[in-house]
Structure formats: structure tokens, C-alpha cells
Amino acid sequence: MLYTSTRDKSIRVESSVAIAHGISKEGGLFVPEEIPKIGLDDISRLVNCSYIERAKEILSLYLTDFTEEEIDYCVNGAYKEGNFSSPKVAPLHTLNPNTEILELWKGPTCAFKDMALQLLPYLLTTASSKTVPDKQIVILVATSGDTGKAALEGFKDVPNTKILVFYPNDGVSPMQKLQMMTQEGENVGVCAIEGNFDDAQSGVKKIFTDKSVAKKLDDMGMMFSSANSINWGRLVPQIVYYVSAYCDMVEKKKVNLGDPINIVVPTGNFGNILAAYYAKEMGIPVKKLICASNQNDVLTDFLKTGIYNKNRDFYTTISPSMDILISSNLERLLFLLSGMDDKAVGGWMSELSADGKYQVSEDVLIKIKEYFEAGSCDDKGTKETIAKVYGETGYLCDTHTAVAISVYDDYESVTADNTPAVIASTANPFKFSASVLDAVRPGICEGMDEFDIVLGLHAETGAECPPQLENLKEKTPRFTSVCKKEDMEKVVFDMLSK
């Protein structure tokens, strides 16, 4: 299995190179040259396997330059007993007879990013030992909330690595901010920026592709890699949990083997739903992939019209991990649906950079509409959904999951599609406790600090706050710096010199 770039398909590298470097030198994203297939016989066999066994089989299809022993080492290390609070790792919770919630937040930072970022350090250190054994790896991350903490936790004190995280100062929840500011580890650095996630992401991409920065880093015996979903090593573990979810649907007798499901994903950067697309293309029976956006609905508009336009108002919402107007992973989908037309993709990305918008060809739009549906939900609708779901079922969901549930309810009412659905749940509700409690008991949060709200949410619902969040109250912040977006490069080298 070789990998090419979305902007230069003459590039052909092994997965270890793609993972170690994170992004192609011309700014494109690495993608496998072909998507491996699994049949119903394979799925039937995987139904009786553990999550670890499923992960080893799927990853081995994509990471063919990793030995069986290396795959075992990586997967067993990431998903070992005690690392996730559920023995299923990514369990299904029945919301109603036709809908299952895929709980992806049982890991150490209580967010779906743990599913990949507990594995990525193993993949990256294994890959770099093969390809750049003489280099120290510098992980550079832009986060809208959950990726930052999950990456910091995954890479803390990993030998021969450093990790530096940038986040929008006013664009994450108080709990997310506290998780990053109190991060432990000798090889970690965190800095807030004045701006939004797109500013942080653009700044990181600029640093990544600056040849003078790369030369300076090389002189220091270092090289950049990424823990964002632009890195294939972040995306490929996410494919696993959609394959696993279908296996669990069969095991729970929610579908018969071979019957299709719908998959609903709240997403801003498009990585999580792209992983579901890869699972579908591998052979998982999927009828529709439903993309759920918050008020920053650039993806909803694009999937309906084929016009991507980031020239619009940016909203700071109660589902901050989706507060994104530049969805990086969409580039991978466009490459696949255009027949791997790197020139077309490069042109669209150049238009996005220059004008903030582009329009795909009619044949690409036809394929998008064949595979995807899309909808959005504002903050009012998000809170109404949290209250409705809790009131009707007793299930407490976070703000991002509520967006997905709301969008799927709208989809069902319009289409009358009764295909069994899996809804990706991306975070523990206590990561957004103020918004969740205000949804369940409007107005109760006034005058309360973050940890009073946590206690209030427990008292109101009986839900238990995970200890790794509850214990933040006792921790002293280590990282309190805030920089301007144009100063990010200086901050990087200041942190690396410490």
C-alpha cells in the first residue's frame, strides 16, 4: 500500500513516511492510492472479535510496511485494559429502537480524539524510527478544543518527541482550556492565540510548509509532524471504530449482516465523517453519511451546492470543536471523488486561499449528493435537543452530539428514512457542563464557577463526572501565554529552546 498527495499524485511513499511527515512537502495531504476492501465474510468474522483484534486487522490493510509485531505493539499499547473506561473501547448505547449512539469518549481525555491520539504516538515513533531515526519529532497542533488535550496526553513524555499546541483563547470551553493549561509532561508546550481556530490552523500550516523554518529545524536535529487529522496516522484509527460499530450493530441484532446503516457525524474539520466514508468504501454497508454542522454551516452549504465559501460570519458556539470555516480533510474527499485529479484539487485549494471560496465540478457534486446528506443546528436547537433527549430517554449528551441528533431528526422527518442509524457521540457532557446544565435547567448556572456547575450537573441528572475532569480543580495552570497569530512561529522556537 503506497500513499500519494492530493496535490501531486506523482508522489508515492510508504505509510511510515506519510505518518512521520504528516503533510506532503507541497502542502497536499497523504492518501492511500487505493482503498482496501473487506467482504461480508470478513465482517462476520470481526463481529466475534474484540476492538483490539478489529483494529489490528483494519490497520494492517493500510499500514503494510509495519510488521505484524509492530501493529501488535501499537494497538495493544493504545487500547490496553484501563486506558479506556469501557471494555468495548467504543461502545454503542441504544437511544431508541432505531438509533444507536457510538460513544467515542471513553478515553483519558473524555473526547473522541483519544480514539486516534492514544494510538498515534505509537504509530509515529514506529514510523520515524524507520524513516528519520536521527531526528527529534516536533508535533505541532492547532486545536478547536479536544484535539489539543488528547494529543498532549498521548505524547506527554514520549521519548524523542516534543509537542506544541495552539488554541483560540476565546474559542474553547472552560474545561477544555483548563485541561490544556494544566497539562503535565516535560516535552509539552501550550499557547493560546488571539483569533479563532481557523487562524490557529492556518498559522500551523504556514509554519509547516515554510522552507526556511524547515531548514532551521533541520539544523536543530528536529523535524515537524502533525497530530491534527491532516496526518494519515490520525485518520486511519478512526476508520476502525466505524467498522467496529457496524460489527456491534450486527452483534446486537440491530441489523442483519449486509443490511445498510446510516452514519451521522458532528464535524467541523471533516476528518471524522471522512473516516466513515473510508469505512463505507471498504465495504461496510452504509446508505447515507449525514454531516451535522452547528451555526458555522459551511460544510452543510457545500455538500448541498458544491460551492465552498468561507467568506461568512464566524460564530462562537456552545459546540466549539465545530467552530471551523476551513475544513482541511475535505481536500481528501475531493481528491477521491474527482478521480484523483490533483490538478483540480490544487486549483480549488488555491482559489480557497486566494478568494476564500471555490466551486467543484458537476460530476463531483453528483457523487457528493449520492453519498452525503447534511444539516445544521444552532445553539438554541442544540440546547432544546439536549433537554428533549434527556427528558424522553434519561440519556445526557454533550453539545456536539446534540447537534448530530437534531440534524438526524430533521433528516428522518423530511425523508421518512427508517434505516437503522449510528450517531457518533464525540465528547462526555461534563466537558461542556455549563451548556448542558443550562439546557436541562435553564438559568441555574448564573453565578456559578466551572466546578460548581459540574456538581450541579451531577445533582440535577445523577450523571457522574469522570475523575480526570473532576480532579482538574486541584491543578495549577502551567501554560497561560497568549500570542498574536502572526507571532506563532516565534512562539514555536521559543518553546523549543526551553
mmCIF file with all atom_site columns, N, CA and C in Angstrom, residues 46-59 88 240 243-245 247-248 251:
data_model
loop_
_atom_site.group_PDB
_atom_site.id
_atom_site.type_symbol
_atom_site.label_atom_id
_atom_site.label_alt_id
_atom_site.label_comp_id
_atom_site.label_asym_id
_atom_site.label_entity_id
_atom_site.label_seq_id
_atom_site.pdbx_PDB_ins_code
_atom_site.Cartn_x
_atom_site.Cartn_y
_atom_site.Cartn_z
_atom_site.occupancy
_atom_site.B_iso_or_equiv
_atom_site.pdbx_formal_charge
_atom_site.auth_seq_id
_atom_site.auth_comp_id
_atom_site.auth_asym_id
_atom_site.auth_atom_id
_atom_site.pdbx_PDB_model_num
ATOM 1  N N  . LEU A 1 46  ? -15.265 -10.576 12.078 1.00 0.00 ? 46  LEU A N  1
ATOM 2  C CA . LEU A 1 46  ? -14.913 -9.492  13.002 1.00 0.00 ? 46  LEU A CA 1
ATOM 3  C C  . LEU A 1 46  ? -15.980 -9.251  14.066 1.00 0.00 ? 46  LEU A C  1
ATOM 4  N N  . VAL A 1 47  ? -17.220 -9.647  13.770 1.00 0.00 ? 47  VAL A N  1
ATOM 5  C CA . VAL A 1 47  ? -18.296 -9.489  14.758 1.00 0.00 ? 47  VAL A CA 1
ATOM 6  C C  . VAL A 1 47  ? -17.916 -10.180 16.067 1.00 0.00 ? 47  VAL A C  1
ATOM 7  N N  . ASN A 1 48  ? -17.216 -11.287 15.967 1.00 0.00 ? 48  ASN A N  1
ATOM 8  C CA . ASN A 1 48  ? -16.864 -12.070 17.151 1.00 0.00 ? 48  ASN A CA 1
ATOM 9  C C  . ASN A 1 48  ? -15.507 -11.695 17.732 1.00 0.00 ? 48  ASN A C  1
ATOM 10 N N  . CYS A 1 49  ? -14.943 -10.582 17.254 1.00 0.00 ? 49  CYS A N  1
ATOM 11 C CA . CYS A 1 49  ? -13.618 -10.154 17.715 1.00 0.00 ? 49  CYS A CA 1
ATOM 12 C C  . CYS A 1 49  ? -13.717 -8.993  18.684 1.00 0.00 ? 49  CYS A C  1
ATOM 13 N N  . SER A 1 50  ? -12.662 -8.782  19.465 1.00 0.00 ? 50  SER A N  1
ATOM 14 C CA . SER A 1 50  ? -12.561 -7.624  20.346 1.00 0.00 ? 50  SER A CA 1
ATOM 15 C C  . SER A 1 50  ? -12.200 -6.385  19.531 1.00 0.00 ? 50  SER A C  1
ATOM 16 N N  . TYR A 1 51  ? -12.303 -5.210  20.156 1.00 0.00 ? 51  TYR A N  1
ATOM 17 C CA . TYR A 1 51  ? -11.926 -3.978  19.452 1.00 0.00 ? 51  TYR A CA 1
ATOM 18 C C  . TYR A 1 51  ? -10.458 -4.029  19.046 1.00 0.00 ? 51  TYR A C  1
ATOM 19 N N  . ILE A 1 52  ? -9.609  -4.526  19.931 1.00 0.00 ? 52  ILE A N  1
ATOM 20 C CA . ILE A 1 52  ? -8.179  -4.614  19.620 1.00 0.00 ? 52  ILE A CA 1
ATOM 21 C C  . ILE A 1 52  ? -7.950  -5.507  18.401 1.00 0.00 ? 52  ILE A C  1
ATOM 22 N N  . GLU A 1 53  ? -8.642  -6.623  18.340 1.00 0.00 ? 53  GLU A N  1
ATOM 23 C CA . GLU A 1 53  ? -8.485  -7.532  17.191 1.00 0.00 ? 53  GLU A CA 1
ATOM 24 C C  . GLU A 1 53  ? -8.994  -6.882  15.912 1.00 0.00 ? 53  GLU A C  1
ATOM 25 N N  . ARG A 1 54  ? -10.102 -6.173  16.000 1.00 0.00 ? 54  ARG A N  1
ATOM 26 C CA . ARG A 1 54  ? -10.619 -5.470  14.820 1.00 0.00 ? 54  ARG A CA 1
ATOM 27 C C  . ARG A 1 54  ? -9.635  -4.402  14.349 1.00 0.00 ? 54  ARG A C  1
ATOM 28 N N  . ALA A 1 55  ? -9.072  -3.654  15.302 1.00 0.00 ? 55  ALA A N  1
ATOM 29 C CA . ALA A 1 55  ? -8.126  -2.585  14.955 1.00 0.00 ? 55  ALA A CA 1
ATOM 30 C C  . ALA A 1 55  ? -6.894  -3.153  14.268 1.00 0.00 ? 55  ALA A C  1
ATOM 31 N N  . LYS A 1 56  ? -6.368  -4.247  14.773 1.00 0.00 ? 56  LYS A N  1
ATOM 32 C CA . LYS A 1 56  ? -5.174  -4.840  14.162 1.00 0.00 ? 56  LYS A CA 1
ATOM 33 C C  . LYS A 1 56  ? -5.444  -5.239  12.717 1.00 0.00 ? 56  LYS A C  1
ATOM 34 N N  . GLU A 1 57  ? -6.613  -5.827  12.464 1.00 0.00 ? 57  GLU A N  1
ATOM 35 C CA . GLU A 1 57  ? -6.914  -6.291  11.103 1.00 0.00 ? 57  GLU A CA 1
ATOM 36 C C  . GLU A 1 57  ? -7.084  -5.126  10.135 1.00 0.00 ? 57  GLU A C  1
ATOM 37 N N  . ILE A 1 58  ? -7.834  -4.100  10.548 1.00 0.00 ? 58  ILE A N  1
ATOM 38 C CA . ILE A 1 58  ? -8.066  -2.965  9.640  1.00 0.00 ? 58  ILE A CA 1
ATOM 39 C C  . ILE A 1 58  ? -6.781  -2.179  9.408  1.00 0.00 ? 58  ILE A C  1
ATOM 40 N N  . LEU A 1 59  ? -6.029  -1.923  10.469 1.00 0.00 ? 59  LEU A N  1
ATOM 41 C CA . LEU A 1 59  ? -4.799  -1.150  10.319 1.00 0.00 ? 59  LEU A CA 1
ATOM 42 C C  . LEU A 1 59  ? -3.779  -1.880  9.454  1.00 0.00 ? 59  LEU A C  1
ATOM 43 N N  . LYS A 1 88  ? -15.408 -2.336  25.774 1.00 0.00 ? 88  LYS A N  1
ATOM 44 C CA . LYS A 1 88  ? -15.695 -2.305  24.334 1.00 0.00 ? 88  LYS A CA 1
ATOM 45 C C  . LYS A 1 88  ? -14.911 -1.199  23.624 1.00 0.00 ? 88  LYS A C  1
ATOM 46 N N  . VAL A 1 240 ? -11.390 2.531   11.966 1.00 0.00 ? 240 VAL A N  1
ATOM 47 C CA . VAL A 1 240 ? -11.611 1.298   12.736 1.00 0.00 ? 240 VAL A CA 1
ATOM 48 C C  . VAL A 1 240 ? -12.929 1.349   13.497 1.00 0.00 ? 240 VAL A C  1
ATOM 49 N N  . VAL A 1 243 ? -16.001 0.606   11.364 1.00 0.00 ? 243 VAL A N  1
ATOM 50 C CA . VAL A 1 243 ? -16.081 -0.823  11.070 1.00 0.00 ? 243 VAL A CA 1
ATOM 51 C C  . VAL A 1 243 ? -16.572 -1.563  12.315 1.00 0.00 ? 243 VAL A C  1
ATOM 52 N N  . SER A 1 244 ? -15.993 -1.220  13.455 1.00 0.00 ? 244 SER A N  1
ATOM 53 C CA . SER A 1 244 ? -16.371 -1.876  14.715 1.00 0.00 ? 244 SER A CA 1
ATOM 54 C C  . SER A 1 244 ? -17.832 -1.616  15.061 1.00 0.00 ? 244 SER A C  1
ATOM 55 N N  . ALA A 1 245 ? -18.304 -0.398  14.818 1.00 0.00 ? 245 ALA A N  1
ATOM 56 C CA . ALA A 1 245 ? -19.701 -0.064  15.126 1.00 0.00 ? 245 ALA A CA 1
ATOM 57 C C  . ALA A 1 245 ? -20.655 -0.926  14.308 1.00 0.00 ? 245 ALA A C  1
ATOM 58 N N  . CYS A 1 247 ? -20.026 -3.898  13.140 1.00 0.00 ? 247 CYS A N  1
ATOM 59 C CA . CYS A 1 247 ? -19.943 -5.242  13.724 1.00 0.00 ? 247 CYS A CA 1
ATOM 60 C C  . CYS A 1 247 ? -20.806 -5.333  14.979 1.00 0.00 ? 247 CYS A C  1
ATOM 61 N N  . ASP A 1 248 ? -20.776 -4.292  15.804 1.00 0.00 ? 248 ASP A N  1
ATOM 62 C CA . ASP A 1 248 ? -21.583 -4.287  17.028 1.00 0.00 ? 248 ASP A CA 1
ATOM 63 C C  . ASP A 1 248 ? -23.074 -4.193  16.725 1.00 0.00 ? 248 ASP A C  1
ATOM 64 N N  . GLU A 1 251 ? -23.915 -7.677  15.987 1.00 0.00 ? 251 GLU A N  1
ATOM 65 C CA . GLU A 1 251 ? -23.873 -8.455  17.220 1.00 0.00 ? 251 GLU A CA 1
ATOM 66 C C  . GLU A 1 251 ? -25.108 -8.197  18.091 1.00 0.00 ? 251 GLU A C  1
#
